[in-house]
Amino acid sequence: MRYFLLLMTGLLLSGVWGCSGSDKPKLVMVTNATFRPYEFVSGQKIDGIDPAIVREIADALGYELEIQDMSFDSLIAAVQSGRADIAAAGITVTEERKKQVLFTDSYVIAEQLIVVRRDAPYQMVADLKKAVIGVQHGTTGDLYVTKNIREPERYAHAPLVISALLAGKVDAAVLDSEPARVFVQQKAADLRLLTVPLTSEEYAFAIGKHNPDLLVRVNRELRRLKQEGRLDSIIRHYRELCEVEAEQDVVGGHRSMMAHLRDSLYVNFVKDRRYLYLWNGFLVTVCVTFFAVLLGIAIGFVVAVIRSTADQTGRWKAADWCCRVYLTVIRGTPAVVQLLIIYFVIFGAVDVNKICVAIVAFGINSGAYVAEIIRGGIMSIDRGQMEAGQSLGLTYSQTMRMVILPQALKNVLPALGNEGIVLLKETSVSGYIALQDLTKGGDIIRSQTYDAFLPLMAVALIYLAVVMLLTRLLGILEKRLKRNE
Amino acid sequence: MSEVLFEIRDLVKEFKGVTALDRVSTTIRRGEVVFIVGPSGSGKSTLLRCLNLLEIPTGGTISFRGRDVSTRRRLHKFRQQVGMVFQHFNLFPNLTIHRNITLAPVRTGKATPAEAAARADELLERIGLIGKKDAYPAQLSGGQKQRVAIVRALAMNPEVLLFDEPTSALDPEMVGEVLGLMKDLVRDGMTMVVVTHEIGFAAEVASRVIFMDHGRIAADGTPDEVIRHSPQPRIREFFSRVL
């Protein structure tokens, strides 16, 4: 079942890849860009050891490279389904994975290292029997710890594991050696590595089983890069780059609170123009919310009118039944599940902008709640209004349009505003489809600075400010409408 | 004799097994002012609401100007010829007084916006509320609201006006202004069917009085015959109590 779902996910995900206008054949590489120095987001693009190596190979083979970011646990499924050509994300070669995909020759030998807090008593692997261990979900560290030590705490990406370790949520973090070294260097005052690695492993690229030809060609290029020494120089380049960046991001441990805060603010928001993640994310969030609210009101309006007409006149039975099914399904399932289904299943085979997907998903979700709000508003209007309209010779729909709905909408405006506010916050799950909304923007900053506090606070404050502004605007609008009474 | 507007034959209305109208038959002619009176629950309002098919009859037929309307599907054309005034006014609170009056004539295509506006001004002038044309219903007193509701119905130039207890929801000091306007309409020759508890008013202006009891017409005649000199003791007792 699990594999089926993975397969589905990968299959559908891959349908969303964009197309570009070049004549060269395209090589689609998937990765999970939270794994320094192998892959990480730098500015607006994905960089690191893996992208650099695959780019060299793609160039040599005459492909145009396209890189897609996705969750680590979907990578295998993506190449397995054949929609992505190569997965390059510091993937460890394991027997289980070999059953699913073809692996190239390994390009690096990595170790799983154990990171602990500096003051913790742990010295070797055996000490960890009773410790709470944090891992990145779906990684070899996860597999190894689960199999050989105990059930770990699984986080979405490596920086979160470190955040959890720093916050005392876990006692030890098991990570790949490269990022683990970077983290420890950044937080040298708080963290240290256990000297003995937990296990060592080979990294290789994964290619779909249907594509042995590509495997042969990639291996040939990989061998060439090794012989030319190019492979080593790429790896060295990115290791050094990340070490330098890590040094710059170190926030000194023994200075005053204010100085510390100032440094944190600088590192989290100013350095490398990181505030742009928040700003761009904010724009995405506002855009998704705005159009989803419009769509939700349109859908809710239609559904509410169909439902009340069926209730009051006995017409439109079939449409009413459809509306009931819609309401039951949408209100009976979580928004994030609906979002994933719409992204992976409904729009799986088509190339659609993620923002559009989010607007459609949240609009459809909100429509169900808006429908019931508006229906309540229609029901709350005195029966005499419909009778008066009809006694004057207006039709049912004329009376509905010109008399009932304007009153109903005015009555439900506060409830609709509230629904908009709920929706604004609901869109924070957009990160599930790798849409960089405000929440995800904060996540990206955290993945670069390993500071859980400030980015989260900033994100929370922005949401709060928008909600307060909306509440204020709604109040003014309500007051305006009340003047007519 | 003048033209027959309503021809009602064996009208039956049941609400969930309770019989509200029990084989009612009567005729309403142009120019008549028919008052329907009787004890609470006798079926007066139900009969009135059946006339413009706000209640759909369970049995029997209603013809309007020779055509059976009780089986018609598209009722709005028929209803455009039959005005109605409600106990609770039912003005549209989201529209100004002026828009309340012009909405139906414009939307049903009976008048152009300019014609409807001129007619509304004229009607408001007549009831002395032209100064309130841009006010909203909530800014008016009960009596003012009911007078606006009456001219709203008049604006459609209906063949007949139905009144469903038009003064029952009013404070006593406002009843007079509404009855005064109704009296004016009688003088103009408007055909009216009125359900009311204002027996004195009925005795004064009615051309015919229908007394209803237990869903049936118990008496039907001139005000003298029904209100003052009914041979039936039950009817005499009812009027002695309310007059």
XYZ file of C-alpha atoms in Angstrom:
728
model
C 0.000 0.000 0.000
C 2.750 2.367 1.025
C 4.583 1.794 -2.209
C 1.413 2.192 -4.183
C 0.840 5.569 -2.593
C 4.438 6.576 -3.158
C 4.126 5.488 -6.733
C 0.895 7.449 -7.175
C 2.438 10.483 -5.564
C 5.476 10.381 -7.781
C 3.452 9.664 -10.884
C 1.090 12.524 -10.298
C 3.695 14.898 -9.030
C 5.727 14.426 -12.126
C 2.824 15.532 -14.262
C 3.207 18.994 -12.866
C 6.700 19.634 -14.159
C 6.803 22.749 -16.222
C 7.841 22.845 -19.837
C 10.418 25.182 -21.259
C 10.947 26.352 -24.772
C 14.391 24.884 -25.565
C 15.042 22.345 -28.323
C 17.414 20.225 -26.272
C 15.919 17.108 -24.683
C 15.202 17.657 -21.018
C 16.661 15.816 -18.074
C 14.424 16.204 -15.031
C 16.255 15.920 -11.742
C 14.396 15.753 -8.443
C 15.928 16.614 -5.100
C 15.107 17.817 -1.620
C 16.904 21.103 -1.167
C 17.410 21.142 2.591
C 20.610 19.132 2.743
C 23.707 21.257 2.800
C 26.122 21.091 1.118
C 24.553 18.541 -1.232
C 21.543 20.644 -2.129
C 20.107 23.851 -0.802
C 18.143 26.858 -1.868
C 20.405 29.758 -2.709
C 18.538 32.901 -3.648
C 15.776 31.571 -5.855
C 17.618 28.562 -7.254
C 18.722 25.172 -6.054
C 22.456 24.709 -5.736
C 24.886 22.248 -4.156
C 27.054 19.206 -4.858
C 24.297 17.116 -6.442
C 22.939 19.796 -8.780
C 26.496 20.702 -9.817
C 27.470 17.124 -10.648
C 24.244 16.346 -12.468
C 24.549 19.596 -14.402
C 27.997 18.581 -15.644
C 26.648 15.187 -16.669
C 23.576 16.663 -18.357
C 25.735 19.133 -20.291
C 28.065 16.369 -21.435
C 25.131 14.214 -22.567
C 23.451 17.123 -24.356
C 20.484 17.526 -22.060
C 18.868 20.626 -20.681
C 18.665 20.182 -16.914
C 15.538 20.959 -14.968
C 15.615 20.700 -11.172
C 12.529 20.133 -9.065
C 12.316 20.353 -5.291
C 10.128 17.884 -3.438
C 9.938 15.959 -0.188
C 12.659 13.372 0.284
C 10.260 10.468 0.726
C 8.704 11.090 -2.725
C 11.988 11.063 -4.665
C 12.180 7.336 -5.323
C 8.575 7.196 -6.456
C 9.170 10.100 -8.832
C 11.920 8.329 -10.790
C 10.235 4.962 -10.461
C 7.173 6.310 -12.229
C 9.373 7.558 -15.046
C 8.281 11.184 -14.939
C 11.512 12.341 -13.347
C 14.706 10.994 -14.891
C 17.129 11.150 -12.022
C 16.943 11.647 -8.281
C 20.019 13.301 -6.794
C 19.674 14.140 -3.142
C 22.429 12.437 -1.206
C 20.488 9.204 -1.535
C 22.088 6.265 0.232
C 22.256 2.962 -1.604
C 20.224 0.369 0.298
C 18.913 -3.067 -0.568
C 15.298 -1.919 -0.250
C 15.808 0.992 -2.598
C 17.652 -1.216 -5.080
C 14.413 -3.147 -5.528
C 12.680 0.053 -6.612
C 15.272 1.849 -8.741
C 18.659 1.574 -10.429
C 21.598 3.203 -8.685
C 24.551 4.769 -10.434
C 28.058 4.214 -9.173
C 28.495 5.978 -5.868
C 30.030 9.427 -6.014
C 30.744 9.860 -2.326
C 31.044 7.766 0.818
C 29.179 9.410 3.672
C 28.761 8.597 7.283
C 25.794 8.944 9.552
C 27.014 11.043 12.466
C 25.471 11.639 15.848
C 25.076 15.218 17.009
C 24.409 15.913 20.693
C 24.305 18.988 22.887
C 27.704 19.988 24.185
C 26.745 19.381 27.815
C 25.087 15.996 27.200
C 26.739 12.891 28.750
C 26.671 10.725 25.605
C 30.032 9.444 24.337
C 29.252 6.480 22.113
C 26.495 4.777 20.238
C 25.726 2.417 23.086
C 24.871 5.407 25.315
C 21.933 6.252 23.072
C 19.782 3.279 24.029
C 17.599 5.416 26.249
C 18.023 8.736 24.438
C 15.347 10.361 22.311
C 16.821 10.436 18.813
C 15.762 12.873 16.092
C 16.104 12.021 12.415
C 14.957 13.313 9.041
C 11.957 11.316 7.909
C 12.741 8.680 5.305
C 16.537 9.028 5.399
C 18.982 6.179 6.006
C 19.554 7.622 9.463
C 15.859 7.086 10.075
C 15.995 3.523 8.743
C 19.138 2.637 10.675
C 17.999 4.067 13.993
C 14.553 2.500 13.658
C 16.058 -0.886 12.896
C 19.005 -0.936 15.273
C 18.392 1.424 18.180
C 14.816 2.534 18.804
C 11.867 4.368 17.283
C 13.131 7.901 16.481
C 11.378 11.257 16.336
C 10.959 11.971 12.627
C 11.169 15.544 11.340
C 10.492 16.862 7.849
C 14.014 18.117 7.238
C 17.459 18.222 8.802
C 17.384 21.814 10.155
C 14.248 20.960 12.121
C 16.084 18.039 13.714
C 18.810 20.444 14.810
C 16.244 22.946 16.060
C 14.635 20.168 18.082
C 18.013 19.167 19.468
C 18.852 22.746 20.457
C 15.448 23.157 22.067
C 15.912 19.968 24.073
C 13.075 18.135 22.326
C 15.448 15.357 21.387
C 18.736 14.196 22.995
C 20.606 13.309 19.826
C 20.328 13.923 16.116
C 21.429 11.392 13.529
C 22.360 13.118 10.273
C 24.523 12.647 7.243
C 28.094 13.663 7.922
C 28.281 16.704 5.667
C 25.308 18.646 6.994
C 26.025 17.403 10.511
C 29.515 18.978 10.363
C 28.073 22.240 9.074
C 25.483 22.389 11.834
C 28.008 21.670 14.556
C 30.335 24.279 13.207
C 27.590 26.887 13.223
C 26.526 26.113 16.743
C 29.920 25.160 18.130
C 29.040 26.627 21.508
C 26.013 24.348 21.884
C 26.640 21.206 19.851
C 29.254 18.544 19.375
C 29.693 15.370 17.314
C 30.246 11.901 18.675
C 33.571 10.769 17.260
C 32.461 7.347 16.073
C 30.015 7.399 13.145
C 26.837 5.425 13.538
C 27.242 3.832 10.140
C 28.751 4.658 6.797
C 27.107 4.567 3.429
C 27.427 5.262 -0.256
C 25.595 8.067 -2.022
C 24.447 7.514 -5.583
C 21.925 8.871 -8.042
C 18.694 6.944 -8.573
C 17.340 6.228 -12.051
C 14.114 4.478 -13.037
C 14.347 0.758 -13.818
C 12.872 1.329 -17.248
C 15.865 3.465 -18.193
C 19.041 1.326 -18.031
C 20.393 3.176 -21.027
C 20.539 6.453 -19.096
C 22.235 4.611 -16.221
C 25.034 3.452 -18.490
C 25.579 6.909 -19.892
C 25.509 8.623 -16.497
C 27.977 6.086 -15.098
C 30.300 6.730 -17.993
C 30.241 10.480 -17.344
C 30.618 9.924 -13.605
C 33.759 7.858 -14.208
C 35.126 10.581 -16.455
C 34.490 13.259 -13.785
C 36.245 11.103 -11.187
C 39.257 10.574 -13.406
C 39.510 14.246 -14.262
C 39.361 15.149 -10.583
C 36.345 17.305 -11.298
C 34.188 15.345 -8.847
C 36.513 16.039 -5.948
C 36.815 19.688 -6.796
C 33.036 20.129 -6.899
C 32.624 18.432 -3.549
C 35.446 20.440 -2.014
C 34.070 23.680 -3.436
C 30.664 23.257 -1.857
C 32.012 21.981 1.464
C 34.187 25.044 1.782
C 31.402 27.323 0.625
C 29.066 25.972 3.271
C 31.713 26.111 5.975
C 32.382 29.754 5.206
C 28.660 30.528 5.246
C 28.270 28.624 8.462
C 30.974 30.733 10.087
C 29.194 33.873 8.965
C 25.941 32.638 10.394
C 27.380 31.854 13.805
C 25.791 34.051 16.389
C 28.215 34.628 19.222
C 27.276 32.949 22.471
C 28.741 35.174 25.171
C 27.488 38.655 24.426
C 24.672 40.720 25.853
C 21.027 39.816 25.139
C 20.548 42.884 22.968
C 23.644 42.256 20.893
C 22.613 38.652 20.546
C 19.135 39.616 19.408
C 20.542 42.131 16.970
C 22.825 39.513 15.472
C 19.958 37.028 15.268
C 17.765 39.544 13.504
C 20.550 40.267 11.076
C 21.275 36.624 10.317
C 17.624 35.607 10.026
C 16.240 38.470 8.018
C 18.857 40.802 6.573
C 21.761 38.613 5.563
C 21.481 37.273 2.014
C 18.247 39.247 1.774
C 16.412 36.536 3.678
C 13.486 38.867 4.353
C 12.642 38.214 0.710
C 11.508 34.699 1.644
C 8.979 36.241 4.009
C 7.956 38.981 1.597
C 7.519 36.676 -1.406
C 5.807 34.109 0.796
C 3.515 36.806 2.096
C 2.560 37.778 -1.465
C 1.804 34.160 -2.303
C -0.287 33.755 0.845
C -2.254 36.928 0.163
C -2.773 36.010 -3.481
C -3.919 32.468 -2.686
C -6.225 33.665 0.092
C -7.745 36.466 -1.949
C -8.631 34.372 -4.979
C -9.632 31.372 -2.875
C -12.059 33.604 -0.971
C -13.539 34.841 -4.253
C -13.841 31.302 -5.590
C -15.238 30.104 -2.270
C -17.890 32.801 -2.251
C -18.841 32.030 -5.859
C -19.153 28.308 -5.146
C -20.829 28.839 -1.780
C -23.294 31.229 -3.307
C -24.374 28.808 -6.030
C -24.584 25.868 -3.639
C -26.553 27.879 -1.071
C -29.062 29.043 -3.697
C -29.520 25.511 -5.035
C -29.951 24.103 -1.544
C -32.466 26.714 -0.376
C -34.429 26.579 -3.613
C -34.680 22.815 -3.291
C -35.766 23.241 0.334
C -38.358 25.884 -0.371
C -39.812 24.873 -3.722
C -38.980 21.192 -4.126
C -37.259 21.851 -7.454
C -33.673 20.926 -8.482
C -33.566 17.644 -6.566
C -30.580 16.220 -8.455
C -28.498 19.375 -8.093
C -29.402 19.493 -4.424
C -28.175 15.936 -3.990
C -24.839 16.798 -5.613
C -24.483 19.797 -3.318
C -25.120 17.665 -0.270
C -22.421 15.212 -1.331
C -20.029 18.112 -1.915
C -20.748 19.593 1.516
C -20.397 16.259 3.276
C -17.129 15.338 1.596
C -15.485 18.735 1.925
C -16.534 19.353 5.503
C -15.708 15.794 6.454
C -12.062 15.799 5.345
C -9.075 17.979 6.351
C -8.113 20.826 4.034
C -4.533 19.587 3.734
C -5.725 16.186 2.514
C -7.959 17.899 -0.054
C -5.038 20.034 -1.165
C -2.830 16.969 -1.681
C -5.569 15.092 -3.527
C -6.234 18.016 -5.840
C -2.526 18.510 -6.488
C -1.517 14.885 -6.937
C -4.696 13.271 -8.224
C -6.944 15.805 -9.936
C -4.208 17.969 -11.435
C -1.678 15.125 -11.393
C -1.485 14.672 -15.135
C -1.629 18.347 -16.112
C 0.962 21.053 -15.883
C -0.592 23.651 -13.603
C 0.872 26.471 -11.584
C 0.981 25.529 -7.888
C -0.594 28.826 -6.906
C -3.590 27.969 -9.092
C -3.778 24.530 -7.510
C -3.793 26.087 -4.044
C -6.433 28.638 -5.058
C -8.663 25.912 -6.472
C -8.158 23.620 -3.476
C -8.768 26.267 -0.838
C -11.592 27.816 -2.871
C -13.399 24.497 -3.100
C -12.768 23.896 0.582
C -13.996 27.305 1.622
C -17.013 27.079 -0.702
C -18.532 24.370 1.475
C -18.374 26.514 4.593
C -19.493 29.642 2.755
C -22.441 27.690 1.305
C -23.724 26.803 4.741
C -23.164 30.336 6.013
C -25.111 31.853 3.107
C -27.828 29.212 3.328
C -28.230 30.087 6.983
C -28.498 33.722 5.923
C -31.185 32.929 3.344
C -33.147 30.856 5.868
C -32.968 33.696 8.378
C -34.873 36.063 6.057
C -38.566 36.286 6.923
C -40.828 34.202 4.670
C -42.919 37.317 4.164
C -40.176 38.834 1.987
C -40.479 36.060 -0.596
C -44.280 36.266 -0.382
C -44.226 40.023 -0.869
C -41.971 39.724 -3.902
C -44.067 36.974 -5.437
C -47.348 38.776 -4.669
C -46.020 41.701 -6.702
C -45.555 39.402 -9.666
C -41.799 38.957 -9.391
C -40.569 35.441 -10.073
C -38.904 33.295 -7.431
C -35.466 33.978 -8.858
C -36.060 37.720 -9.215
C -37.160 37.943 -5.596
C -34.197 35.827 -4.573
C -31.753 38.039 -6.434
C -33.126 41.440 -5.602
C -34.671 41.011 -2.190
C -33.560 37.895 -0.324
C -29.872 37.576 -1.211
C -28.880 41.208 -0.578
C -30.368 40.960 2.896
C -28.952 37.502 3.528
C -25.444 38.549 2.447
C -25.526 41.562 4.692
C -26.544 39.408 7.640
C -23.801 36.871 7.057
C -21.016 39.344 6.340
C -19.387 38.921 9.756
C -19.476 35.141 9.385
C -18.051 35.394 5.857
C -15.278 37.658 7.095
C -14.487 35.136 9.755
C -14.331 32.405 7.134
C -11.854 34.534 5.183
C -9.680 34.859 8.263
C -9.806 31.116 8.853
C -8.900 30.561 5.226
C -5.916 32.910 5.423
C -4.447 30.789 8.177
C -5.527 27.557 6.530
C -3.331 28.356 3.519
C -0.291 27.816 5.750
C -0.421 24.136 4.777
C 0.469 25.103 1.182
C 4.022 23.983 1.951
C 2.773 20.418 1.573
C 2.733 20.904 -2.188
C 6.044 22.796 -2.018
C 4.367 26.124 -2.617
C 6.470 28.848 -1.014
C 3.864 30.658 1.022
C 4.544 32.707 4.149
C 4.867 29.710 6.458
C 7.133 27.915 4.032
C 9.184 31.108 3.678
C 9.795 31.002 7.428
C 10.706 27.313 7.105
C 13.305 28.099 4.472
C 14.920 30.735 6.671
C 14.987 28.273 9.535
C 16.575 25.683 7.273
C 19.386 28.128 6.591
C 19.928 29.677 10.012
C 18.833 26.840 12.302
C 17.049 29.361 14.460
C 13.542 28.207 15.308
C 12.469 31.230 17.310
C 12.776 34.388 15.217
C 11.485 33.128 11.858
C 8.474 31.525 13.562
C 7.754 34.708 15.498
C 8.053 36.803 12.370
C 5.656 34.527 10.488
C 3.184 34.584 13.361
C 3.328 38.388 13.600
C 2.689 38.810 9.892
C -0.373 36.547 10.020
C -1.586 38.398 13.088
C -1.135 41.785 11.443
C -3.058 40.716 8.341
C -5.885 39.265 10.436
C -6.118 42.436 12.521
C -6.215 44.539 9.379
C -8.957 42.349 7.880
C -10.980 42.514 11.086
C -10.717 46.277 11.019
C -11.800 46.524 7.367
C -14.730 44.207 8.002
C -15.845 46.378 10.897
C -15.862 49.447 8.662
C -17.761 47.606 5.929
C -20.372 46.371 8.400
C -20.894 49.852 9.755
C -21.382 51.165 6.214
C -24.016 48.543 5.457
C -25.830 49.195 8.728
C -26.431 52.796 7.684
C -29.244 51.603 5.429
C -31.387 50.578 8.356
C -73.592 42.927 -13.371
C -69.884 43.683 -13.596
C -67.143 41.311 -14.736
C -66.340 38.248 -12.622
C -62.738 38.431 -11.369
C -62.546 35.388 -9.092
C -64.663 32.271 -9.467
C -63.950 29.901 -6.601
C -65.399 26.371 -6.673
C -65.216 23.775 -3.890
C -61.893 25.071 -2.627
C -60.211 22.727 -0.148
C -56.982 23.412 1.732
C -55.474 20.958 4.175
C -52.382 21.507 6.319
C -50.932 18.156 7.358
C -54.344 16.567 7.735
C -56.032 19.604 9.308
C -58.718 21.038 7.059
C -58.424 24.833 6.877
C -60.869 25.323 3.995
C -63.751 22.941 3.441
C -65.321 23.181 -0.024
C -65.558 26.950 -0.216
C -67.321 28.442 -3.244
C -67.851 32.125 -3.984
C -67.532 34.742 -6.688
C -65.819 38.123 -6.582
C -66.781 40.737 -9.191
C -65.041 43.862 -10.341
C -65.731 46.835 -8.080
C -66.790 44.758 -5.091
C -65.351 45.433 -1.632
C -65.544 42.068 0.081
C -64.705 41.772 3.771
C -63.966 38.323 5.124
C -64.598 38.117 8.867
C -64.954 35.430 11.475
C -63.328 33.907 14.550
C -59.613 33.055 14.705
C -58.737 29.870 12.869
C -61.867 29.962 10.750
C -59.842 29.981 7.504
C -60.162 33.674 6.519
C -56.484 34.282 5.859
C -56.074 30.913 4.180
C -58.897 31.746 1.763
C -57.314 35.122 0.993
C -53.839 33.622 0.483
C -55.325 31.012 -1.857
C -56.670 33.800 -4.058
C -53.168 34.733 -5.278
C -51.902 31.196 -4.759
C -49.423 31.952 -1.978
C -51.149 28.864 -0.621
C -51.620 26.137 -3.198
C -55.120 24.617 -2.772
C -55.462 20.920 -2.014
C -58.646 20.670 -4.067
C -61.199 22.682 -6.023
C -60.604 25.377 -8.638
C -59.852 29.097 -8.715
C -60.525 30.948 -11.945
C -59.343 34.485 -12.560
C -61.174 36.346 -15.309
C -62.371 33.052 -16.762
C -59.066 31.172 -16.661
C -58.292 28.407 -14.195
C -55.172 29.571 -12.349
C -54.947 26.843 -9.694
C -53.238 24.473 -12.119
C -51.024 27.072 -13.768
C -47.294 26.583 -13.469
C -45.973 30.072 -14.065
C -47.873 32.104 -11.550
C -46.050 35.429 -11.692
C -47.981 36.715 -14.708
C -51.240 36.066 -12.855
C -49.944 37.558 -9.620
C -48.995 40.775 -11.417
C -52.735 41.467 -11.646
C -53.478 40.736 -7.992
C -51.930 43.017 -5.357
C -51.513 42.000 -1.744
C -51.040 43.881 1.510
C -49.675 41.929 4.451
C -50.188 42.155 8.205
C -46.471 42.744 8.730
C -46.079 45.079 5.713
C -43.200 43.023 4.272
C -41.457 46.033 2.807
C -37.987 45.237 1.483
C -35.640 46.613 4.156
C -32.648 46.640 1.802
C -34.304 49.095 -0.599
C -35.376 52.720 -0.235
C -39.079 53.535 -0.124
C -38.896 54.680 -3.712
C -37.143 51.510 -4.866
C -39.653 49.398 -2.924
C -42.363 50.882 -5.105
C -40.572 50.882 -8.465
C -38.908 47.468 -8.214
C -41.803 45.310 -9.390
C -43.157 47.555 -12.204
C -39.658 47.868 -13.682
C -38.579 44.262 -13.260
C -41.792 42.795 -14.608
C -41.608 45.070 -17.625
C -44.844 46.878 -16.761
C -43.171 50.264 -16.857
C -39.925 51.893 -17.871
C -37.749 53.119 -14.988
C -38.809 56.691 -15.744
C -42.518 55.850 -15.825
C -42.239 53.812 -12.627
C -40.365 56.618 -10.883
C -42.977 59.195 -11.885
C -45.782 56.904 -10.749
C -44.032 56.241 -7.425
C -43.628 59.986 -6.840
C -47.273 60.498 -7.594
C -48.348 57.727 -5.196
C -46.027 58.949 -2.435
C -47.335 62.467 -2.939
C -50.839 61.148 -2.522
C -50.090 59.523 0.843
C -48.004 62.498 1.959
C -44.744 60.568 2.193
C -42.864 62.058 -0.755
C -40.354 63.460 1.750
C -39.461 59.889 2.758
C -38.779 58.581 -0.749
C -35.092 58.054 -0.102
C -35.545 56.758 3.433
C -35.349 53.062 4.281
C -38.325 51.149 5.711
C -36.694 50.945 9.156
C -36.940 54.747 9.411
C -40.743 54.745 9.059
C -43.533 54.246 11.612
C -45.829 51.244 11.325
C -48.656 53.259 9.796
C -46.312 54.845 7.272
C -44.898 51.438 6.358
C -48.339 49.991 5.747
C -49.368 52.917 3.574
C -46.179 52.503 1.534
C -46.953 48.773 1.245
C -50.402 49.637 -0.105
C -49.065 52.005 -2.754
C -46.334 49.499 -3.590
C -49.122 47.074 -4.531
C -51.022 49.849 -6.341
C -47.979 50.695 -8.444
C -48.557 47.441 -10.369
C -52.054 48.678 -11.333
C -53.658 45.438 -10.104
C -57.194 44.367 -10.964
C -57.823 43.568 -7.322
C -56.129 44.217 -3.969
C -56.005 41.625 -1.218
C -55.567 42.812 2.393
C -54.462 40.291 5.027
C -55.264 41.889 8.413
C -53.650 45.187 7.379
C -54.078 46.917 10.755
C -53.484 44.036 13.201
C -49.798 44.783 13.689
C -50.273 48.535 14.139
C -50.343 50.632 17.281
C -53.904 51.907 17.804
C -53.063 55.512 16.937
C -51.844 54.426 13.520
C -54.834 52.342 12.510
C -56.775 55.408 11.374
C -54.318 56.539 8.694
C -54.289 53.097 7.077
C -58.085 52.732 7.168
C -58.329 56.245 5.740
C -56.212 55.268 2.738
C -58.249 52.095 2.234
C -61.416 54.176 2.296
C -59.958 56.382 -0.446
C -59.362 53.283 -2.556
C -62.961 52.173 -2.044
C -64.086 55.577 -3.230
C -61.904 55.191 -6.353
C -63.724 51.972 -7.176
C -60.844 49.565 -6.403
C -61.852 45.931 -6.143
C -60.773 44.777 -2.681
C -60.861 41.600 -0.622
C -60.102 42.331 3.022
C -59.503 40.026 5.959
C -59.837 42.077 9.151
C -60.939 42.253 12.749
C -62.076 45.869 12.257
C -65.772 44.971 12.141
C -66.907 48.588 12.458
C -64.819 49.493 9.408
C -66.249 46.513 7.537
C -69.780 47.556 8.342
C -68.996 51.047 7.075
C -67.271 50.389 3.722
C -67.994 46.782 2.678
C -70.214 46.020 -0.260
C -70.329 42.424 0.862
C -69.338 40.547 3.999
C -68.372 36.863 4.121
C -68.521 35.265 7.553
C -66.298 32.214 7.893
C -66.513 29.528 10.530
C -64.639 26.190 10.692
C -63.310 26.551 7.154
C -66.711 27.177 5.589
C -68.652 30.219 4.500
C -71.335 30.544 7.161
C -72.904 33.701 5.772
C -72.434 35.862 2.668
C -74.374 39.088 2.126
C -74.533 42.832 2.648
C -73.115 44.252 5.888
C -76.687 44.681 7.109
C -77.612 41.082 6.431
C -74.473 39.557 7.960
C -73.302 41.934 10.681
C -76.437 43.601 12.002
C -79.338 41.284 11.304
C -78.034 37.754 10.883
C -80.635 35.064 11.530
C -77.919 32.757 12.905
C -77.435 33.014 16.700
C -73.721 32.042 16.500
C -72.990 34.924 14.114
C -75.059 37.394 16.153
C -73.153 36.335 19.270
C -69.760 36.813 17.521
C -70.590 40.359 16.405
C -72.103 41.311 19.750
C -68.767 40.439 21.303
C -66.524 42.337 18.827
C -68.626 45.399 18.070
